Amino acid sequence: MASSIRFLVVDDFSTMRRIIRNFLADLGYTNVAEADDGRTALPVLKAGAVDFLITDWNMPGMPGLQLLKEVRSDPVIKKLPVLMVTAEAKREQIVEAAQAGVSGYVVKPFTAQTLKDKIDKILASQATG
Amino acid sequence: MQTADFISRHRGVMAQLNHAYANADVATFERLITDLKVEREHALRTGIAKVSQALADALAKFQLDSRIAALAAKDMPDAQVRLDHVLKLTEDAAHRTLDLIEETAPLAESTATDARILAGTLDDRSHNDIRRFLGEVQGSAERVRANLTEVMLAQGFQDLTGQILHGIRTLIGEVESVLDELTKISGVEVTPQARAEDGVLHGPAVPGLSTDTVVDQNDVDDLIAGLGI
């Protein structure tokens, strides 16, 4: 069932973590954990306790792009869906994230529909892939 | 022009030098050379004096402007504290809004559900007014619920403005350290009078910066009452 999917939301701003968590709850996803940067997120991911990662890019400690690269280079969790939700809006950055293997990219500020579409699209491709 | 001036000034001297040289007049020759040397040194001294004066003027001007020192020592750090306070205020406001959304959204949701269920229990042939009303209640509650989601997402402004403020805060820190170096070089003493305080409205109180400000409305009331108003 969709609601059993375990999400991890990584953002250094507590307001944004809370917004995404609430939004996921609206969509029926209630199994949501939070981390405030890549460094605290990575052990949780490596423990295999996450099915879907939503991460910011610009964070102190370990930024989201580095976290994405760490995930993609780990044989156990390398296929984890990673949706980047960030204010970084330069084309070259989006290209960089894509090259690092991001599953989806949402630029802040975003609408409910955009975030829902991206999550649905990634889950659909997971199901068929 | 300078060349013409140079030639006319030295034509006489050259002729005298040539004459002394031709006649092996060593004493005159030496005197003429010494005169030339003295004239050259004098020009050099005048030039150095001019440059020194300009440098002294520039330094004096810089020292006079203790506003620069005040900027480095007080205003820049103050600006950082102010920005931190803005960050905190916006973060608190966003969380407060999210609190209220989390509290209100389930109410709207259950109202919509209850209205729908209740309308379903009513006989189709009677209670038309009540059924219509329940339909409106359900529609309104669903609309409220959807709008609350939009209000929630709008709180994302705090993340975006926060990131920009963090950037400005870093920039201020860099400017501060440059100004700090400049004032150390010039040796300007910072005096409290250096700040331009006159006629400035202070705006919202910033904890840790604002002195002599009221804490809340009770403070204001006490103060007003104390003044006999």
Short mmCIF file of C-alpha atoms in Angstrom, two decimals:
data_model
loop_
_atom_site.label_atom_id
_atom_site.label_comp_id
_atom_site.label_asym_id
_atom_site.label_seq_id
_atom_site.Cartn_x
_atom_site.Cartn_y
_atom_site.Cartn_z
CA MET A 1 0.00 0.00 0.00
CA ALA A 2 1.09 3.53 -0.77
CA SER A 3 0.78 4.62 2.83
CA SER A 4 3.39 2.08 3.96
CA ILE A 5 6.14 3.86 1.98
CA ARG A 6 8.79 5.19 4.35
CA PHE A 7 9.88 8.75 3.50
CA LEU A 8 12.90 10.68 4.75
CA VAL A 9 12.68 14.49 4.43
CA VAL A 10 16.06 16.26 4.63
CA ASP A 11 16.12 20.06 4.93
CA ASP A 12 17.99 22.43 7.27
CA PHE A 13 14.84 24.59 7.67
CA SER A 14 12.42 23.06 10.15
CA THR A 15 9.49 24.93 8.57
CA MET A 16 10.15 23.30 5.19
CA ARG A 17 10.48 19.82 6.77
CA ARG A 18 7.18 20.35 8.49
CA ILE A 19 5.46 21.60 5.31
CA ILE A 20 6.59 18.58 3.31
CA ARG A 21 5.70 16.19 6.14
CA ASN A 22 2.19 17.65 6.38
CA PHE A 23 1.81 17.57 2.64
CA LEU A 24 2.82 13.91 2.52
CA ALA A 25 0.25 13.20 5.24
CA ASP A 26 -2.40 14.87 3.03
CA LEU A 27 -1.42 12.47 0.27
CA GLY A 28 -1.79 9.55 2.66
CA TYR A 29 1.89 9.00 3.44
CA THR A 30 2.19 9.06 7.21
CA ASN A 31 5.47 7.19 7.64
CA VAL A 32 7.82 10.19 7.45
CA ALA A 33 11.17 10.73 9.18
CA GLU A 34 13.20 13.97 9.15
CA ALA A 35 16.89 14.95 9.09
CA ASP A 36 18.47 18.42 8.97
CA ASP A 37 21.37 17.65 6.62
CA GLY A 38 23.08 14.91 4.64
CA ARG A 39 25.36 13.92 7.46
CA THR A 40 22.49 13.01 9.79
CA ALA A 41 20.45 11.54 6.93
CA LEU A 42 23.06 9.14 5.59
CA PRO A 43 23.18 6.70 8.57
CA VAL A 44 19.36 6.46 8.48
CA LEU A 45 19.48 5.72 4.76
CA LYS A 46 22.29 3.16 5.12
CA ALA A 47 20.30 1.40 7.83
CA GLY A 48 17.79 0.63 5.07
CA ALA A 49 14.90 2.30 6.88
CA VAL A 50 13.87 4.54 3.97
CA ASP A 51 11.97 3.89 0.71
CA PHE A 52 11.86 7.45 -0.64
CA LEU A 53 14.26 10.35 -0.05
CA ILE A 54 13.20 13.99 -0.40
CA THR A 55 16.17 16.31 0.07
CA ASP A 56 17.11 19.98 -0.08
CA TRP A 57 20.41 20.89 -1.79
CA ASN A 58 21.89 23.83 0.14
CA MET A 59 22.51 22.59 3.69
CA PRO A 60 25.39 22.95 6.14
CA GLY A 61 27.33 19.80 6.93
CA MET A 62 26.59 17.63 3.92
CA PRO A 63 24.65 19.27 1.06
CA GLY A 64 21.95 17.39 -0.83
CA LEU A 65 24.04 16.79 -3.95
CA GLN A 66 26.73 15.09 -1.90
CA LEU A 67 24.06 13.02 -0.14
CA LEU A 68 22.69 11.99 -3.55
CA LYS A 69 26.17 10.92 -4.69
CA GLU A 70 26.70 8.95 -1.47
CA VAL A 71 23.40 7.14 -2.03
CA ARG A 72 24.17 6.36 -5.67
CA SER A 73 27.63 5.00 -4.78
CA ASP A 74 26.33 2.66 -2.06
CA PRO A 75 25.59 -0.80 -3.52
CA VAL A 76 22.76 -1.45 -1.06
CA ILE A 77 20.77 1.79 -1.39
CA LYS A 78 21.87 3.03 -4.82
CA LYS A 79 18.41 2.50 -6.37
CA LEU A 80 16.63 4.61 -3.73
CA PRO A 81 14.28 7.22 -5.29
CA VAL A 82 15.70 10.68 -4.57
CA LEU A 83 13.55 13.79 -5.14
CA MET A 84 15.44 17.06 -4.77
CA VAL A 85 13.34 19.97 -3.51
CA THR A 86 15.50 23.07 -3.56
CA ALA A 87 15.74 26.80 -4.22
CA GLU A 88 18.76 26.17 -6.47
CA ALA A 89 17.35 27.04 -9.87
CA LYS A 90 20.31 27.39 -12.23
CA ARG A 91 20.22 25.17 -15.28
CA GLU A 92 23.75 23.94 -14.70
CA GLN A 93 22.79 22.84 -11.20
CA ILE A 94 19.77 20.93 -12.41
CA VAL A 95 21.98 19.27 -15.01
CA GLU A 96 24.53 18.46 -12.31
CA ALA A 97 21.85 16.86 -10.13
CA ALA A 98 20.54 14.89 -13.10
CA GLN A 99 24.03 13.66 -13.90
CA ALA A 100 24.44 12.59 -10.27
CA GLY A 101 21.33 10.44 -10.71
CA VAL A 102 18.49 12.44 -9.15
CA SER A 103 15.03 10.90 -9.69
CA GLY A 104 13.14 14.20 -9.72
CA TYR A 105 13.78 17.92 -9.17
CA VAL A 106 11.38 20.50 -7.72
CA VAL A 107 12.31 24.18 -7.40
CA LYS A 108 11.05 26.13 -4.39
CA PRO A 109 8.56 27.70 -4.09
CA PHE A 110 6.46 24.81 -5.36
CA THR A 111 2.75 24.08 -5.65
CA ALA A 112 0.95 21.13 -4.11
CA GLN A 113 0.24 19.79 -7.57
CA THR A 114 3.92 19.93 -8.63
CA LEU A 115 5.13 18.05 -5.59
CA LYS A 116 2.36 15.47 -5.91
CA ASP A 117 3.05 14.96 -9.63
CA LYS A 118 6.78 14.40 -9.06
CA ILE A 119 6.23 11.94 -6.22
CA ASP A 120 3.58 10.04 -8.22
CA LYS A 121 5.80 9.93 -11.31
CA ILE A 122 8.77 8.54 -9.39
CA LEU A 123 6.63 5.93 -7.61
CA ALA A 124 5.07 4.91 -10.93
CA SER A 125 8.47 4.43 -12.55
CA GLN A 126 9.58 2.44 -9.48
CA ALA A 127 6.57 0.16 -9.87
CA THR A 128 7.23 -0.51 -13.56
CA GLY A 129 11.03 -0.58 -13.25
CA MET B 1 56.28 72.62 -23.96
CA GLN B 2 58.35 70.99 -21.27
CA THR B 3 61.05 70.22 -23.86
CA ALA B 4 61.10 73.84 -25.07
CA ASP B 5 61.25 75.04 -21.48
CA PHE B 6 64.06 72.60 -20.73
CA ILE B 7 66.09 73.75 -23.76
CA SER B 8 65.68 77.46 -23.03
CA ARG B 9 66.55 76.97 -19.35
CA HIS B 10 69.67 74.99 -20.09
CA ARG B 11 70.92 76.70 -23.26
CA GLY B 12 72.92 79.29 -21.27
CA VAL B 13 74.32 76.68 -18.90
CA MET B 14 75.39 74.45 -21.81
CA ALA B 15 77.16 77.35 -23.50
CA GLN B 16 78.99 78.18 -20.24
CA LEU B 17 79.87 74.51 -19.71
CA ASN B 18 81.21 74.27 -23.27
CA HIS B 19 83.23 77.43 -22.77
CA ALA B 20 84.71 76.26 -19.45
CA TYR B 21 85.45 72.86 -20.99
CA ALA B 22 87.18 74.39 -24.05
CA ASN B 23 89.31 76.64 -21.81
CA ALA B 24 90.04 73.87 -19.26
CA ASP B 25 88.43 76.13 -16.62
CA VAL B 26 87.96 73.33 -14.06
CA ALA B 27 86.65 75.58 -11.25
CA THR B 28 83.86 77.09 -13.39
CA PHE B 29 83.00 73.71 -14.88
CA GLU B 30 82.63 72.12 -11.39
CA ARG B 31 80.55 75.06 -10.12
CA LEU B 32 78.14 74.78 -13.08
CA ILE B 33 77.72 71.01 -12.52
CA THR B 34 77.06 71.56 -8.79
CA ASP B 35 74.44 74.22 -9.61
CA LEU B 36 72.67 71.75 -11.92
CA LYS B 37 72.74 69.08 -9.20
CA VAL B 38 71.28 71.45 -6.59
CA GLU B 39 68.52 72.50 -8.93
CA ARG B 40 67.62 68.83 -9.64
CA GLU B 41 67.55 67.94 -5.91
CA HIS B 42 65.36 70.93 -5.16
CA ALA B 43 62.80 69.79 -7.77
CA LEU B 44 62.86 66.29 -6.29
CA ARG B 45 62.35 67.62 -2.75
CA THR B 46 59.40 69.74 -3.89
CA GLY B 47 57.84 66.69 -5.53
CA ILE B 48 58.28 64.51 -2.45
CA ALA B 49 56.84 67.25 -0.26
CA LYS B 50 53.75 67.45 -2.44
CA VAL B 51 53.19 63.69 -2.31
CA SER B 52 53.75 63.63 1.46
CA GLN B 53 51.22 66.40 1.96
CA ALA B 54 48.63 64.55 -0.14
CA LEU B 55 49.23 61.38 1.88
CA ALA B 56 48.93 63.26 5.17
CA ASP B 57 45.68 64.89 3.97
CA ALA B 58 44.24 61.52 2.97
CA LEU B 59 45.14 59.96 6.31
CA ALA B 60 43.74 62.93 8.22
CA LYS B 61 40.52 62.69 6.25
CA PHE B 62 40.23 58.98 7.03
CA GLN B 63 40.93 59.53 10.71
CA LEU B 64 38.37 62.27 10.83
CA ASP B 65 35.74 59.91 9.51
CA SER B 66 35.21 57.88 12.65
CA ARG B 67 31.88 56.85 11.11
CA ILE B 68 33.86 54.15 9.30
CA ALA B 69 35.22 52.89 12.60
CA ALA B 70 31.72 52.91 14.08
CA LEU B 71 30.45 50.93 11.11
CA ALA B 72 33.04 48.23 11.69
CA ALA B 73 32.78 48.11 15.46
CA LYS B 74 29.08 48.57 16.04
CA ASP B 75 26.76 48.89 13.05
CA MET B 76 27.90 45.81 11.15
CA PRO B 77 27.67 43.41 14.12
CA ASP B 78 24.33 45.04 15.01
CA ALA B 79 23.08 44.41 11.49
CA GLN B 80 23.91 40.72 11.88
CA VAL B 81 22.00 40.51 15.16
CA ARG B 82 19.06 42.24 13.46
CA LEU B 83 19.07 39.74 10.62
CA ASP B 84 19.20 36.85 13.08
CA HIS B 85 16.18 38.34 14.78
CA VAL B 86 14.32 38.60 11.45
CA LEU B 87 15.14 34.95 10.81
CA LYS B 88 13.73 34.00 14.19
CA LEU B 89 10.59 36.12 13.78
CA THR B 90 9.76 34.65 10.37
CA GLU B 91 10.51 31.13 11.55
CA ASP B 92 8.30 31.55 14.63
CA ALA B 93 5.49 33.03 12.52
CA ALA B 94 5.69 30.19 10.00
CA HIS B 95 5.60 27.55 12.77
CA ARG B 96 2.70 29.32 14.48
CA THR B 97 0.79 29.29 11.19
CA LEU B 98 1.58 25.59 10.70
CA ASP B 99 0.36 24.89 14.27
CA LEU B 100 -2.98 26.50 13.46
CA ILE B 101 -3.27 24.71 10.12
CA GLU B 102 -2.63 21.35 11.78
CA GLU B 103 -5.28 22.16 14.34
CA THR B 104 -7.84 23.51 11.85
CA ALA B 105 -7.50 21.12 8.89
CA PRO B 106 -8.99 18.07 10.72
CA LEU B 107 -11.93 20.24 11.86
CA ALA B 108 -12.70 21.23 8.27
CA GLU B 109 -12.26 17.64 7.18
CA SER B 110 -14.61 16.16 9.79
CA THR B 111 -17.16 18.92 9.17
CA ALA B 112 -17.22 18.05 5.46
CA THR B 113 -17.53 14.32 6.22
CA ASP B 114 -20.23 14.78 8.87
CA ALA B 115 -22.27 17.06 6.59
CA ARG B 116 -22.10 14.49 3.79
CA ILE B 117 -23.11 11.60 6.08
CA LEU B 118 -25.93 13.56 7.69
CA ALA B 119 -27.33 14.66 4.30
CA GLY B 120 -27.34 11.00 3.27
CA THR B 121 -29.57 10.02 6.18
CA LEU B 122 -32.24 12.56 5.30
CA ASP B 123 -35.33 11.58 3.34
CA ASP B 124 -35.11 12.76 -0.26
CA ARG B 125 -38.68 14.08 -0.27
CA SER B 126 -38.37 16.24 2.83
CA HIS B 127 -35.90 18.53 4.55
CA ASN B 128 -34.90 20.14 1.26
CA ASP B 129 -33.60 23.24 3.00
CA ILE B 130 -31.49 21.23 5.42
CA ARG B 131 -30.08 19.02 2.68
CA ARG B 132 -29.15 22.07 0.61
CA PHE B 133 -27.56 23.64 3.65
CA LEU B 134 -25.57 20.48 4.43
CA GLY B 135 -24.38 20.42 0.82
CA GLU B 136 -23.12 23.97 1.18
CA VAL B 137 -21.44 23.15 4.49
CA GLN B 138 -19.68 20.21 2.91
CA GLY B 139 -18.53 22.32 -0.06
CA SER B 140 -17.30 25.15 2.15
CA ALA B 141 -15.46 22.82 4.53
CA GLU B 142 -13.73 21.10 1.62
CA ARG B 143 -12.75 24.50 0.25
CA VAL B 144 -11.37 25.54 3.64
CA ARG B 145 -9.39 22.30 3.80
CA ALA B 146 -7.90 22.86 0.32
CA ASN B 147 -7.05 26.49 1.11
CA LEU B 148 -5.28 25.42 4.30
CA THR B 149 -2.98 23.26 2.18
CA GLU B 150 -2.13 26.30 0.06
CA VAL B 151 -1.53 28.42 3.18
CA MET B 152 0.77 25.67 4.46
CA LEU B 153 2.81 25.59 1.26
CA ALA B 154 3.01 29.40 1.29
CA GLN B 155 4.91 29.15 4.59
CA GLY B 156 7.81 27.93 2.47
CA PHE B 157 8.65 31.65 2.13
CA GLN B 158 10.50 31.31 5.41
CA ASP B 159 12.96 28.88 3.85
CA LEU B 160 13.54 31.08 0.78
CA THR B 161 13.84 34.41 2.62
CA GLY B 162 15.93 32.68 5.28
CA GLN B 163 18.47 31.47 2.71
CA ILE B 164 18.75 34.98 1.24
CA LEU B 165 19.16 36.54 4.70
CA HIS B 166 21.88 34.01 5.54
CA GLY B 167 23.71 35.13 2.40
CA ILE B 168 23.44 38.82 3.33
CA ARG B 169 24.57 38.02 6.86
CA THR B 170 27.75 36.41 5.51
CA LEU B 171 28.34 39.40 3.23
CA ILE B 172 28.03 41.81 6.16
CA GLY B 173 30.55 39.74 8.08
CA GLU B 174 33.03 40.07 5.21
CA VAL B 175 32.53 43.84 4.90
CA GLU B 176 32.92 44.12 8.66
CA SER B 177 36.30 42.40 8.65
CA VAL B 178 37.55 44.63 5.79
CA LEU B 179 36.45 47.78 7.63
CA ASP B 180 37.99 46.40 10.79
CA GLU B 181 41.36 46.01 9.05
CA LEU B 182 41.13 49.54 7.65
CA THR B 183 40.42 51.08 11.02
CA LYS B 184 43.24 49.10 12.64
CA ILE B 185 45.64 50.48 10.02
CA SER B 186 44.45 54.06 10.56
CA GLY B 187 44.31 53.72 14.34
CA VAL B 188 40.93 55.43 14.67
CA GLU B 189 39.35 55.30 18.11
CA VAL B 190 35.65 54.46 18.13
CA THR B 191 33.58 56.85 20.14
CA PRO B 192 29.93 56.32 21.00
CA GLN B 193 29.18 59.71 19.43
CA ALA B 194 30.31 58.36 16.11
CA ARG B 195 26.89 56.84 15.47
CA ALA B 196 24.36 58.97 13.70
CA GLU B 197 21.52 58.70 16.20
CA ASP B 198 19.68 61.97 15.84
CA GLY B 199 16.25 61.85 14.28
CA VAL B 200 16.41 58.10 13.60
CA LEU B 201 13.33 55.98 14.29
CA HIS B 202 14.40 52.66 15.75
CA GLY B 203 11.61 50.41 14.51
CA PRO B 204 10.86 47.03 16.08
CA ALA B 205 12.88 46.19 19.20
CA VAL B 206 15.68 43.70 18.64
CA PRO B 207 16.56 41.57 21.68
CA GLY B 208 20.15 42.08 22.78
CA LEU B 209 20.46 45.33 20.84
CA SER B 210 17.62 47.63 21.76
CA THR B 211 18.01 49.31 25.08
CA ASP B 212 15.34 51.18 26.95
CA THR B 213 12.50 49.48 25.10
CA VAL B 214 9.24 48.10 26.47
CA VAL B 215 8.86 44.31 26.61
CA ASP B 216 5.14 43.98 25.94
CA GLN B 217 1.82 45.82 26.06
CA ASN B 218 1.70 45.49 29.88
CA ASP B 219 4.94 47.46 29.97
CA VAL B 220 3.40 50.10 27.74
CA ASP B 221 0.27 50.30 29.92
CA ASP B 222 2.37 50.57 33.07
CA LEU B 223 4.46 53.31 31.54
CA ILE B 224 1.43 55.24 30.30
CA ALA B 225 -0.31 54.85 33.66
CA GLY B 226 2.87 55.99 35.40
CA LEU B 227 2.72 59.15 33.31
CA GLY B 228 -0.78 59.85 34.65
CA ILE B 229 -2.65 59.17 31.39
#
